[in-house]
Structures are given as C-alpha cells and as structure tokens.
Amino acid sequence: MRPKRSAYVLCLCILFLVTEICSADVSVNVPLGNWSYDALDKLVSLGLVQSAIFSAKPFTRLEMARLTIEARSALEKQKDHLGASATRIAHELVQRLRKEFNAEIQEIEGTTKVSFYLKPFEDLYATYYHSTEDFAFEYDKGREFCDGSSFKAGFSAHAALFRHLAFYFNPEFRYSKGEFPSEDYKVSLLEGYGKLELWNIELEVGRDSLWWGPGRHGALILTDNVRPFDLIKISNPRPVVLPWIFKYLGLFKFQGFYTKLEGNRYIPKPELMGFRVDIKPFPFLELGASRTIILGGEGDNAPKGVSELSFTDWLKLLSGQNISGSLDTDQIAGVDATLHINNLDNFVRVLKTLDIWGQLYGEDEAASLPSRNGFVLGMRLGDIFLTGRTNLVIEHADNVINGYPNFWYNHHVYKSGYTYYKRIMGHEMGSEARDTYVSLEHYLRPDLIAWLSYDY
C-alpha cells in the first residue's frame, strides 16, 4: 500500500473514531458453530434480516440480539405475505433466539440496565465418538481424535462488569487414547478472553476463533479449522454508518488482530496479523476485503517481526510489492462479495430468496494487486417451494494454480506453511485442491433439521 493510499485508510479510521458516540454495551461473542448462526441465516433466507454482515464472524451477543429484533419486526410486517408454514417456522426461530438472547434484547430495548451479571454454567455439552482410525472434523476448532473411543465435554460461562468489561470461558475435557503427549485425557481452555468496550470500539484479549468470508463450507483466509488463536483483537462489534461522503458506503465494520503461532514449526513462533473491512452500501449487497500477514519468528532464518519494523518497512510491507530478505512475509489478501435478492416469489412462485457469494484471494501480488488467485463461488436458493422449510446451497472452491503446484498455503521461507498446529488456517481442502459442496436443508421443526450434503 503506497503512502498516499495509507493516508486514505488512516483518514477513514479517524472518521470512524469520531462518529457519534453510541450507547452499546459490551457483550461476549457467540462461539462459531453455535446453533444461532444457522437460525439467523434461515431468517435471512426468508427475507427477514437485511442489516447483518455475515462475512465477519463471530458476532457478539448484542449483535445477535439486534438482528433478532430486526427479524421480529420484519415478521410482523410480512407474515401475511410469507404464508402459514414459513410464518410458523420463522416465528418459532425468532422466539428461540429471543429466549437465548433475552438479556441483551432487554438491554437494547431499554427495559433493563444491569451493571453486573454472571452466568456460571451454560451451553453444557458432551459427545462420545468411536472410530476404527484417527479422525478430525473440518471446522471443529482444530480438535483431533485417535482411533477407538473418544469423548469430549465442556461448558461455557460469561460475565459483564460496569457495562464495559466482559469475560468468557469455555473449559473442555477431552479423552482420546494416544492423542495427547503424556496422558489419554486433557483439560484445557478451548476459548476464553476478556473484553473492554468504549464507544463501539472493542478490545479483546484472549483465545478465540475467527471466520472471514461469506462461504458456507469454507473460506480461503481464516476459519475455525484450526485451534482458537491466543490473540489481541480490535473491532467495532456493531456496524455503523460513517459520516460525510463516506455515508454512501453504508454499514461499516472492521476487525484487526495480532497473534503468535506455535513454536513447533520450521520458523518457531512467527507472528500473524490480519485486518478486515466490510461495507454494506445496500441491503442487498455486502462487500469485504481482508489481508493476513505471517512475519517474524525466532531463529537466524526469521525475517523481521512487528517490533523490528520501521515506518519505511511498514510501507514496503503493505505496498503490494514482492520483497525478500529481512522483510519476506507470507501474505494472503483479497476481496469477497455477497448479493442477496429478496422477494423472488413475486416473479417465480417456487423461490423466496437467492444469495450469490464469491471470494477472490491471492497468495502473491502483481502491480499491487493479489495474483495467483484462489476462489470460492456459491449460491443459496432460499425457501424452495415457499414452505419456509427448504434451502439448497451449492458452493465450489478452487486454489489450483497452473504451473505452480502446491502454491497455496505454502511459502519458501515459512516452510510450515499457512498452518497452526499443522492444520490449514483457511479452507479445509488444503493446497492444490478443488472442492464442491452441495447441501439440502429441510426444517422438520424449528429445532429439528434434516440435512443431505455432498462434498467432493
């Protein structure tokens, strides 16, 4: 990124910081994989949620509450148009979300203002597995299991203090014979962090997962296919409208983070940093851009780390030039978009909504732009047959670069690749791969879903 372009970005950030002070309180994140994301996505497919920025997760509980309020309001206006079956499904989903996020909904609506609360036990879970070989699930926060019997159990707890501090803990017990170095079981903190929020700027320190991209079955740059990161993250948890001419960008949201990767790799403990910006200029269009950088590390072969970079180094690093030596880094950058078309049933009496999304990201750069690109392209047919029950998702991912075998997720300096504890931080398909995913989802009841999926 050239100096002039850097000034534009800095100006944009300053404009965000001086936007009108909002009264949003702090809240913890909704863990990736939680049922509420699917429930909210279902309401999007019914055309009841317009302001969600789905490509940057996790959401906070307050953001989930805000979107639940939006869905409830839209349902009241559209229930006659939706039809009886779709209305019943949507109503029960909204009620289930309202029950889950009731405290946050009351905060937003002003019926309750609590300066301190503690929820010591929630989301209790226990799962038993048996397999004849070692296995791991994709997008399961890096968990791996050995053959034979395996077991996991855990719970979460969270608290808020003075409406600006929040804490979250998810301890987990796992048993899998032969999986851990010295014992057959392990008790660890799967996710846990503290948050400080002021004026819709949120600082998070601790262990958490990230998902950047609109894909339903993967994203090229960051997913929860790996263990949660021990990170420092800054973000605006609630989308805002920027002042002046930037208001035409629509809703604006950003995230930035810094972490260190593990020590058992070719260059030990390299640093990973990333930033993402999302805008929603129209209710039907969501645009995003992301960049991650692996740099630094320990040992004689390690390039410069964050603390060693001068201002000039930063300009070179972000310029889009291919650089080597002490400034050699492993970067992935690109853009993504989601197009949401609502009320198709006015024209085609078999379909309510259509979502089309794509990601285009590069592992190299040419002329300051990402090159040697991988892509994800997908679509969702929402509410097929207008019963409120059935959605179809089709998605294809590809990072094969002709003439450059195994180019994606590998690097000539950081030879352990774009991994964390030996698992890809992006799409689970890995390097030099193509992946096609088809999923048919049918709601038997609001709390009982039948899935039929194909992944190749």
Short mmCIF file of C-alpha atoms in Angstrom, two decimals:
data_model
loop_
_atom_site.label_atom_id
_atom_site.label_comp_id
_atom_site.label_asym_id
_atom_site.label_seq_id
_atom_site.Cartn_x
_atom_site.Cartn_y
_atom_site.Cartn_z
CA MET A 1 0.00 0.00 0.00
CA ARG A 2 1.60 3.29 -1.12
CA PRO A 3 1.89 6.24 1.34
CA LYS A 4 -0.94 8.15 -0.32
CA ARG A 5 -3.22 5.14 -0.09
CA SER A 6 -2.18 4.62 3.53
CA ALA A 7 -3.28 8.18 4.30
CA TYR A 8 -6.71 7.43 2.87
CA VAL A 9 -7.06 4.40 5.09
CA LEU A 10 -5.89 6.38 8.12
CA CYS A 11 -8.42 9.12 7.32
CA LEU A 12 -11.17 6.52 7.10
CA CYS A 13 -10.24 5.12 10.50
CA ILE A 14 -10.22 8.59 12.08
CA LEU A 15 -13.64 9.33 10.61
CA PHE A 16 -14.91 6.15 12.17
CA LEU A 17 -13.49 7.07 15.56
CA VAL A 18 -15.25 10.44 15.59
CA THR A 19 -18.65 9.08 14.64
CA GLU A 20 -21.48 9.72 17.01
CA ILE A 21 -20.90 8.05 20.36
CA CYS A 22 -23.34 5.19 20.72
CA SER A 23 -24.69 3.63 23.86
CA ALA A 24 -23.95 -0.01 23.04
CA ASP A 25 -22.77 -2.05 25.99
CA VAL A 26 -20.18 -4.79 25.96
CA SER A 27 -21.08 -8.43 25.37
CA VAL A 28 -19.21 -11.65 24.73
CA ASN A 29 -19.08 -13.37 21.35
CA VAL A 30 -21.36 -16.13 20.17
CA PRO A 31 -18.98 -19.06 19.54
CA LEU A 32 -18.56 -20.22 15.96
CA GLY A 33 -20.67 -23.31 15.37
CA ASN A 34 -23.43 -22.14 17.70
CA TRP A 35 -26.96 -23.01 16.52
CA SER A 36 -27.98 -19.35 16.45
CA TYR A 37 -25.89 -18.65 13.31
CA ASP A 38 -27.90 -21.22 11.35
CA ALA A 39 -31.15 -19.88 12.80
CA LEU A 40 -30.27 -16.33 11.81
CA ASP A 41 -29.14 -17.46 8.37
CA LYS A 42 -32.51 -19.17 7.95
CA LEU A 43 -34.26 -15.88 8.75
CA VAL A 44 -32.05 -14.18 6.15
CA SER A 45 -33.17 -16.77 3.59
CA LEU A 46 -36.78 -15.85 4.39
CA GLY A 47 -36.02 -12.17 3.75
CA LEU A 48 -36.47 -11.09 7.38
CA VAL A 49 -32.95 -9.77 8.11
CA GLN A 50 -31.34 -7.09 5.93
CA SER A 51 -28.59 -5.47 8.02
CA ALA A 52 -26.45 -8.48 9.01
CA ILE A 53 -22.81 -8.54 7.90
CA PHE A 54 -22.39 -12.30 7.78
CA SER A 55 -18.87 -12.46 6.36
CA ALA A 56 -17.09 -11.38 9.56
CA LYS A 57 -17.67 -13.70 12.49
CA PRO A 58 -18.03 -14.18 15.41
CA PHE A 59 -20.94 -11.88 16.25
CA THR A 60 -21.40 -10.53 19.74
CA ARG A 61 -24.46 -11.50 21.75
CA LEU A 62 -25.69 -7.89 21.49
CA GLU A 63 -25.39 -8.03 17.70
CA MET A 64 -27.36 -11.27 17.66
CA ALA A 65 -29.99 -9.60 19.82
CA ARG A 66 -30.18 -6.58 17.49
CA LEU A 67 -30.70 -8.83 14.46
CA THR A 68 -33.32 -10.85 16.33
CA ILE A 69 -35.26 -7.64 16.99
CA GLU A 70 -34.97 -6.77 13.30
CA ALA A 71 -36.28 -10.21 12.30
CA ARG A 72 -39.22 -9.97 14.71
CA SER A 73 -40.20 -6.55 13.36
CA ALA A 74 -39.97 -7.73 9.74
CA LEU A 75 -42.00 -10.85 10.54
CA GLU A 76 -44.85 -8.75 11.95
CA LYS A 77 -44.98 -6.80 8.69
CA GLN A 78 -44.58 -9.75 6.30
CA LYS A 79 -46.40 -12.64 7.98
CA ASP A 80 -49.38 -12.39 5.64
CA HIS A 81 -47.06 -12.49 2.63
CA LEU A 82 -44.86 -15.35 3.89
CA GLY A 83 -47.56 -17.97 4.17
CA ALA A 84 -48.65 -20.04 7.15
CA SER A 85 -45.84 -22.63 7.14
CA ALA A 86 -42.99 -20.14 6.68
CA THR A 87 -44.51 -17.80 9.26
CA ARG A 88 -44.68 -20.58 11.84
CA ILE A 89 -41.07 -21.62 11.22
CA ALA A 90 -39.87 -18.00 11.37
CA HIS A 91 -41.94 -17.21 14.47
CA GLU A 92 -40.58 -20.17 16.41
CA LEU A 93 -36.99 -19.39 15.35
CA VAL A 94 -37.41 -15.79 16.48
CA GLN A 95 -38.87 -16.95 19.79
CA ARG A 96 -35.99 -19.34 20.31
CA LEU A 97 -33.49 -16.57 19.58
CA ARG A 98 -35.35 -14.19 21.89
CA LYS A 99 -35.11 -16.73 24.70
CA GLU A 100 -31.38 -17.23 24.12
CA PHE A 101 -30.56 -13.51 23.92
CA ASN A 102 -33.30 -12.16 26.17
CA ALA A 103 -30.97 -10.24 28.49
CA GLU A 104 -29.28 -8.50 25.56
CA ILE A 105 -32.63 -7.71 23.91
CA GLN A 106 -33.79 -6.07 27.13
CA GLU A 107 -30.56 -4.04 27.20
CA ILE A 108 -31.16 -2.77 23.66
CA GLU A 109 -34.84 -2.02 24.26
CA GLY A 110 -34.00 -0.21 27.49
CA THR A 111 -36.22 -2.31 29.73
CA THR A 112 -33.25 -3.47 31.82
CA LYS A 113 -29.86 -1.94 32.58
CA VAL A 114 -27.64 -4.21 34.64
CA SER A 115 -24.11 -3.13 35.62
CA PHE A 116 -23.02 -6.64 36.58
CA TYR A 117 -24.14 -10.17 35.78
CA LEU A 118 -22.66 -13.65 35.83
CA LYS A 119 -23.81 -16.78 34.01
CA PRO A 120 -21.61 -19.52 35.51
CA PHE A 121 -22.98 -22.52 33.60
CA GLU A 122 -24.48 -22.52 30.12
CA ASP A 123 -24.12 -24.43 26.87
CA LEU A 124 -23.23 -27.69 28.58
CA TYR A 125 -22.25 -30.39 26.07
CA ALA A 126 -20.90 -33.94 25.96
CA THR A 127 -20.12 -36.09 22.91
CA TYR A 128 -18.88 -39.66 22.52
CA TYR A 129 -17.15 -40.96 19.36
CA HIS A 130 -15.93 -44.35 18.26
CA SER A 131 -13.80 -44.90 15.18
CA THR A 132 -11.51 -47.54 13.70
CA GLU A 133 -8.97 -44.88 12.64
CA ASP A 134 -7.68 -41.46 13.63
CA PHE A 135 -10.05 -38.68 12.58
CA ALA A 136 -10.82 -34.98 12.76
CA PHE A 137 -13.85 -32.95 11.74
CA GLU A 138 -13.49 -29.97 9.45
CA TYR A 139 -14.14 -26.58 11.04
CA ASP A 140 -14.14 -28.03 14.55
CA LYS A 141 -11.62 -25.67 16.18
CA GLY A 142 -8.69 -27.96 15.49
CA ARG A 143 -9.84 -30.93 17.55
CA GLU A 144 -8.28 -34.27 16.59
CA PHE A 145 -9.13 -37.76 17.84
CA CYS A 146 -7.41 -41.15 17.79
CA ASP A 147 -8.97 -44.46 16.83
CA GLY A 148 -11.13 -46.23 19.37
CA SER A 149 -13.31 -44.43 21.87
CA SER A 150 -13.10 -40.65 22.32
CA PHE A 151 -15.07 -38.26 24.47
CA LYS A 152 -15.38 -34.51 24.92
CA ALA A 153 -17.38 -32.48 27.43
CA GLY A 154 -17.44 -28.85 28.42
CA PHE A 155 -19.45 -25.79 29.32
CA SER A 156 -19.22 -22.04 28.97
CA ALA A 157 -19.54 -19.15 31.40
CA HIS A 158 -19.58 -15.42 30.88
CA ALA A 159 -19.85 -12.24 32.89
CA ALA A 160 -20.12 -8.49 32.35
CA LEU A 161 -18.95 -5.73 34.67
CA PHE A 162 -19.77 -1.99 34.64
CA ARG A 163 -21.32 -2.46 31.14
CA HIS A 164 -17.86 -2.06 29.56
CA LEU A 165 -15.96 -5.19 30.68
CA ALA A 166 -16.85 -8.77 29.77
CA PHE A 167 -15.29 -12.19 30.26
CA TYR A 168 -15.89 -15.55 28.60
CA PHE A 169 -14.60 -19.04 29.48
CA ASN A 170 -15.12 -22.40 27.76
CA PRO A 171 -13.15 -25.15 29.56
CA GLU A 172 -13.22 -28.57 27.92
CA PHE A 173 -12.34 -32.12 28.95
CA ARG A 174 -11.22 -34.49 26.19
CA TYR A 175 -10.38 -38.19 26.29
CA SER A 176 -8.75 -39.84 23.29
CA LYS A 177 -6.27 -42.66 23.87
CA GLY A 178 -2.91 -41.80 22.31
CA GLU A 179 -3.83 -38.26 21.22
CA PHE A 180 -2.02 -36.32 23.96
CA PRO A 181 1.71 -36.48 24.77
CA SER A 182 1.67 -37.90 28.31
CA GLU A 183 -1.94 -38.73 29.20
CA ASP A 184 -5.02 -40.11 27.49
CA TYR A 185 -7.05 -37.09 28.59
CA LYS A 186 -6.66 -33.33 28.67
CA VAL A 187 -8.43 -30.46 30.40
CA SER A 188 -7.89 -27.15 28.62
CA LEU A 189 -9.41 -23.77 27.94
CA LEU A 190 -10.89 -24.15 24.47
CA GLU A 191 -11.82 -20.46 24.30
CA GLY A 192 -11.56 -17.69 26.86
CA TYR A 193 -10.99 -13.95 26.77
CA GLY A 194 -11.66 -10.57 28.29
CA LYS A 195 -13.17 -7.56 26.53
CA LEU A 196 -13.12 -3.82 27.00
CA GLU A 197 -15.67 -1.77 25.05
CA LEU A 198 -15.89 2.02 24.71
CA TRP A 199 -17.98 3.90 22.13
CA ASN A 200 -18.50 0.80 19.97
CA ILE A 201 -14.75 0.11 19.83
CA GLU A 202 -13.96 -3.25 21.35
CA LEU A 203 -10.61 -4.58 22.54
CA GLU A 204 -10.47 -8.35 23.06
CA VAL A 205 -7.55 -10.21 24.62
CA GLY A 206 -7.54 -13.99 24.96
CA ARG A 207 -8.31 -17.14 22.99
CA ASP A 208 -10.92 -17.04 20.25
CA SER A 209 -11.74 -18.21 16.71
CA LEU A 210 -12.29 -16.16 13.55
CA TRP A 211 -14.13 -16.72 10.26
CA TRP A 212 -13.58 -14.23 7.44
CA GLY A 213 -15.60 -14.76 4.29
CA PRO A 214 -19.13 -15.49 3.05
CA GLY A 215 -18.59 -19.18 2.27
CA ARG A 216 -20.94 -21.71 3.86
CA HIS A 217 -18.43 -24.56 3.59
CA GLY A 218 -15.15 -22.74 3.94
CA ALA A 219 -13.24 -19.52 3.48
CA LEU A 220 -9.83 -19.06 1.91
CA ILE A 221 -8.24 -16.82 4.52
CA LEU A 222 -9.48 -17.60 8.06
CA THR A 223 -11.79 -20.24 9.52
CA ASP A 224 -12.19 -22.30 12.68
CA ASN A 225 -10.48 -25.26 11.02
CA VAL A 226 -7.64 -24.61 13.50
CA ARG A 227 -7.40 -24.20 17.24
CA PRO A 228 -8.60 -20.83 18.55
CA PHE A 229 -5.87 -18.18 18.46
CA ASP A 230 -4.33 -16.52 21.51
CA LEU A 231 -4.88 -13.05 20.14
CA ILE A 232 -5.36 -9.35 20.62
CA LYS A 233 -8.28 -8.10 18.52
CA ILE A 234 -9.82 -4.69 17.94
CA SER A 235 -13.16 -4.25 16.17
CA ASN A 236 -16.42 -2.38 16.07
CA PRO A 237 -18.91 -5.07 17.11
CA ARG A 238 -21.94 -3.21 15.76
CA PRO A 239 -21.92 -1.94 12.14
CA VAL A 240 -22.04 1.84 11.87
CA VAL A 241 -22.64 4.45 9.17
CA LEU A 242 -19.62 6.70 8.65
CA PRO A 243 -20.03 10.48 8.44
CA TRP A 244 -19.71 12.85 5.50
CA ILE A 245 -19.43 11.38 2.00
CA PHE A 246 -18.44 8.04 3.50
CA LYS A 247 -22.06 7.53 4.50
CA TYR A 248 -22.60 6.22 0.96
CA LEU A 249 -20.52 3.18 1.88
CA GLY A 250 -23.45 2.11 4.04
CA LEU A 251 -22.88 -0.03 7.09
CA PHE A 252 -19.21 -0.29 8.03
CA LYS A 253 -17.43 -2.89 10.14
CA PHE A 254 -13.77 -3.69 10.73
CA GLN A 255 -11.62 -6.21 12.57
CA GLY A 256 -7.90 -6.35 13.20
CA PHE A 257 -5.91 -8.88 15.21
CA TYR A 258 -2.41 -9.97 16.23
CA THR A 259 -1.24 -13.37 17.47
CA LYS A 260 1.78 -15.66 17.62
CA LEU A 261 1.73 -19.13 16.11
CA GLU A 262 3.12 -22.24 17.80
CA GLY A 263 6.80 -22.99 18.44
CA ASN A 264 7.00 -26.45 16.88
CA ARG A 265 7.44 -25.39 13.25
CA TYR A 266 10.22 -24.59 10.75
CA ILE A 267 10.48 -20.99 11.96
CA PRO A 268 9.25 -21.10 15.56
CA LYS A 269 6.67 -18.68 16.91
CA PRO A 270 6.10 -16.45 13.88
CA GLU A 271 3.67 -13.58 14.22
CA LEU A 272 0.32 -13.50 12.43
CA MET A 273 -1.64 -10.31 11.96
CA GLY A 274 -4.68 -9.51 9.90
CA PHE A 275 -7.30 -6.90 9.20
CA ARG A 276 -10.68 -6.93 7.51
CA VAL A 277 -13.15 -4.26 6.39
CA ASP A 278 -16.79 -4.89 5.48
CA ILE A 279 -19.28 -2.46 3.99
CA LYS A 280 -22.95 -2.84 3.10
CA PRO A 281 -23.91 0.04 0.76
CA PHE A 282 -27.31 -1.52 0.06
CA PRO A 283 -29.41 -4.10 1.93
CA PHE A 284 -28.83 -6.49 -0.96
CA LEU A 285 -25.04 -6.09 -1.30
CA GLU A 286 -22.22 -6.86 1.12
CA LEU A 287 -18.54 -6.24 0.22
CA GLY A 288 -15.43 -7.21 2.17
CA ALA A 289 -11.65 -7.13 1.95
CA SER A 290 -9.14 -9.00 4.11
CA ARG A 291 -5.41 -9.40 4.49
CA THR A 292 -3.28 -11.62 6.71
CA ILE A 293 0.49 -11.49 7.16
CA ILE A 294 2.87 -14.04 8.68
CA LEU A 295 6.12 -12.35 9.68
CA GLY A 296 8.94 -12.53 12.22
CA GLY A 297 9.60 -15.56 14.35
CA GLU A 298 12.58 -16.99 16.20
CA GLY A 299 15.93 -18.17 14.86
CA ASP A 300 18.54 -16.97 12.38
CA ASN A 301 16.29 -17.59 9.36
CA ALA A 302 13.41 -15.48 10.67
CA PRO A 303 12.59 -12.20 8.89
CA LYS A 304 11.79 -9.06 10.86
CA GLY A 305 8.91 -9.10 13.32
CA VAL A 306 6.41 -6.37 14.17
CA SER A 307 8.59 -4.75 16.84
CA GLU A 308 11.57 -4.53 14.45
CA LEU A 309 9.82 -2.81 11.57
CA SER A 310 10.44 0.85 10.84
CA PHE A 311 7.88 3.14 9.26
CA THR A 312 9.58 2.63 5.89
CA ASP A 313 9.49 -1.13 6.42
CA TRP A 314 5.74 -0.96 7.01
CA LEU A 315 5.23 0.99 3.79
CA LYS A 316 7.21 -1.62 1.86
CA LEU A 317 5.41 -4.47 3.59
CA LEU A 318 1.96 -3.12 2.72
CA SER A 319 2.89 -1.79 -0.71
CA GLY A 320 1.92 -4.87 -2.66
CA GLN A 321 5.49 -5.45 -3.81
CA ASN A 322 7.17 -8.85 -3.76
CA ILE A 323 10.01 -8.35 -1.29
CA SER A 324 12.60 -10.75 0.07
CA GLY A 325 15.29 -10.87 2.73
CA SER A 326 14.51 -9.48 6.17
CA LEU A 327 11.10 -8.25 5.01
CA ASP A 328 9.96 -11.52 3.45
CA THR A 329 6.44 -12.36 4.60
CA ASP A 330 3.67 -14.81 3.81
CA GLN A 331 0.60 -12.79 2.87
CA ILE A 332 -2.89 -13.62 1.65
CA ALA A 333 -5.21 -10.82 0.53
CA GLY A 334 -8.33 -10.35 -1.49
CA VAL A 335 -11.97 -9.37 -1.68
CA ASP A 336 -15.36 -11.02 -1.32
CA ALA A 337 -18.96 -10.11 -2.04
CA THR A 338 -22.47 -11.32 -1.29
CA LEU A 339 -25.55 -10.44 -3.34
CA HIS A 340 -28.92 -11.04 -1.66
CA ILE A 341 -32.03 -10.96 -3.87
CA ASN A 342 -35.30 -10.89 -1.94
CA ASN A 343 -38.99 -11.33 -2.84
CA LEU A 344 -38.36 -13.55 -5.85
CA ASP A 345 -41.73 -15.16 -5.15
CA ASN A 346 -43.30 -12.09 -6.76
CA PHE A 347 -41.88 -13.37 -10.07
CA VAL A 348 -41.11 -17.07 -9.59
CA ARG A 349 -43.62 -18.90 -7.41
CA VAL A 350 -41.13 -21.52 -6.22
CA LEU A 351 -38.42 -19.42 -4.55
CA LYS A 352 -38.29 -16.68 -1.91
CA THR A 353 -34.64 -15.50 -1.96
CA LEU A 354 -31.40 -16.02 -3.87
CA ASP A 355 -27.95 -15.44 -2.37
CA ILE A 356 -24.82 -15.43 -4.53
CA TRP A 357 -21.37 -15.02 -2.99
CA GLY A 358 -17.75 -15.16 -4.03
CA GLN A 359 -14.22 -14.81 -2.70
CA LEU A 360 -11.16 -13.94 -4.79
CA TYR A 361 -7.90 -14.09 -2.84
CA GLY A 362 -4.25 -14.19 -3.85
CA GLU A 363 -1.13 -15.77 -2.32
CA ASP A 364 1.12 -13.48 -4.37
CA GLU A 365 0.96 -9.95 -5.75
CA ALA A 366 1.49 -8.23 -9.08
CA ALA A 367 1.09 -4.50 -9.73
CA SER A 368 0.00 -4.05 -6.09
CA LEU A 369 -2.90 -6.48 -6.54
CA PRO A 370 -3.29 -10.08 -5.35
CA SER A 371 -2.35 -12.63 -8.00
CA ARG A 372 -2.19 -16.42 -8.33
CA ASN A 373 -5.69 -16.38 -7.02
CA GLY A 374 -7.92 -18.94 -5.42
CA PHE A 375 -11.66 -18.51 -5.33
CA VAL A 376 -14.86 -19.60 -3.64
CA LEU A 377 -18.15 -19.24 -5.51
CA GLY A 378 -21.50 -20.21 -4.08
CA MET A 379 -25.25 -19.72 -4.15
CA ARG A 380 -28.20 -20.43 -1.91
CA LEU A 381 -31.77 -20.96 -3.10
CA GLY A 382 -33.82 -19.78 -0.14
CA ASP A 383 -37.25 -21.18 0.74
CA ILE A 384 -37.72 -23.53 -2.19
CA PHE A 385 -41.44 -24.22 -2.83
CA LEU A 386 -42.32 -21.36 -0.41
CA THR A 387 -42.98 -23.57 2.60
CA GLY A 388 -40.38 -21.89 4.81
CA ARG A 389 -38.64 -25.22 5.24
CA THR A 390 -36.17 -25.94 2.44
CA ASN A 391 -32.90 -24.31 1.30
CA LEU A 392 -30.33 -25.53 -1.22
CA VAL A 393 -26.65 -24.47 -1.06
CA ILE A 394 -24.13 -25.08 -3.85
CA GLU A 395 -20.51 -23.97 -3.38
CA HIS A 396 -17.25 -24.55 -5.23
CA ALA A 397 -13.72 -23.67 -4.07
CA ASP A 398 -10.52 -23.80 -6.16
CA ASN A 399 -6.91 -22.85 -5.45
CA VAL A 400 -5.16 -24.77 -8.25
CA ILE A 401 -2.56 -22.52 -9.93
CA ASN A 402 -1.41 -23.86 -13.29
CA GLY A 403 2.38 -24.05 -13.43
CA TYR A 404 2.75 -23.55 -9.68
CA PRO A 405 1.98 -26.86 -7.93
CA ASN A 406 1.01 -26.68 -4.25
CA PHE A 407 1.39 -22.90 -4.31
CA TRP A 408 -1.46 -22.03 -1.97
CA TYR A 409 -0.89 -22.26 1.80
CA ASN A 410 2.86 -22.84 1.30
CA HIS A 411 5.84 -20.49 1.47
CA HIS A 412 9.55 -20.67 0.65
CA VAL A 413 10.62 -19.09 3.98
CA TYR A 414 7.80 -20.12 6.32
CA LYS A 415 8.05 -23.75 5.23
CA SER A 416 5.46 -24.98 7.73
CA GLY A 417 3.00 -23.10 5.55
CA TYR A 418 -0.20 -21.26 6.36
CA THR A 419 -0.93 -23.58 9.27
CA TYR A 420 -1.49 -23.58 13.01
CA TYR A 421 -0.64 -26.80 14.81
CA LYS A 422 -0.32 -28.45 11.37
CA ARG A 423 -3.84 -27.57 10.24
CA ILE A 424 -4.70 -25.12 7.45
CA MET A 425 -5.97 -21.79 8.81
CA GLY A 426 -8.18 -21.26 5.74
CA HIS A 427 -10.19 -23.70 3.65
CA GLU A 428 -10.03 -27.32 4.81
CA MET A 429 -9.48 -28.60 1.25
CA GLY A 430 -5.79 -27.66 1.56
CA SER A 431 -3.37 -26.75 -1.22
CA GLU A 432 -3.68 -27.57 -4.94
CA ALA A 433 -7.30 -28.57 -4.45
CA ARG A 434 -10.82 -28.18 -5.73
CA ASP A 435 -13.86 -28.71 -3.54
CA THR A 436 -17.54 -28.92 -4.49
CA TYR A 437 -20.17 -28.82 -1.77
CA VAL A 438 -23.93 -29.28 -2.11
CA SER A 439 -26.30 -29.16 0.86
CA LEU A 440 -30.07 -29.60 1.05
CA GLU A 441 -31.55 -28.34 4.32
CA HIS A 442 -35.13 -29.09 5.38
CA TYR A 443 -36.74 -27.89 8.60
CA LEU A 444 -38.92 -30.67 10.02
CA ARG A 445 -39.47 -28.41 13.02
CA PRO A 446 -37.75 -25.17 14.03
CA ASP A 447 -35.49 -27.20 16.33
CA LEU A 448 -35.14 -30.29 14.09
CA ILE A 449 -33.37 -30.02 10.74
CA ALA A 450 -32.74 -32.76 8.17
CA TRP A 451 -29.53 -32.31 6.15
CA LEU A 452 -28.41 -34.04 2.99
CA SER A 453 -24.94 -32.98 1.84
CA TYR A 454 -22.33 -33.90 -0.75
CA ASP A 455 -18.68 -32.83 -0.52
CA TYR A 456 -16.07 -33.76 -3.09
#
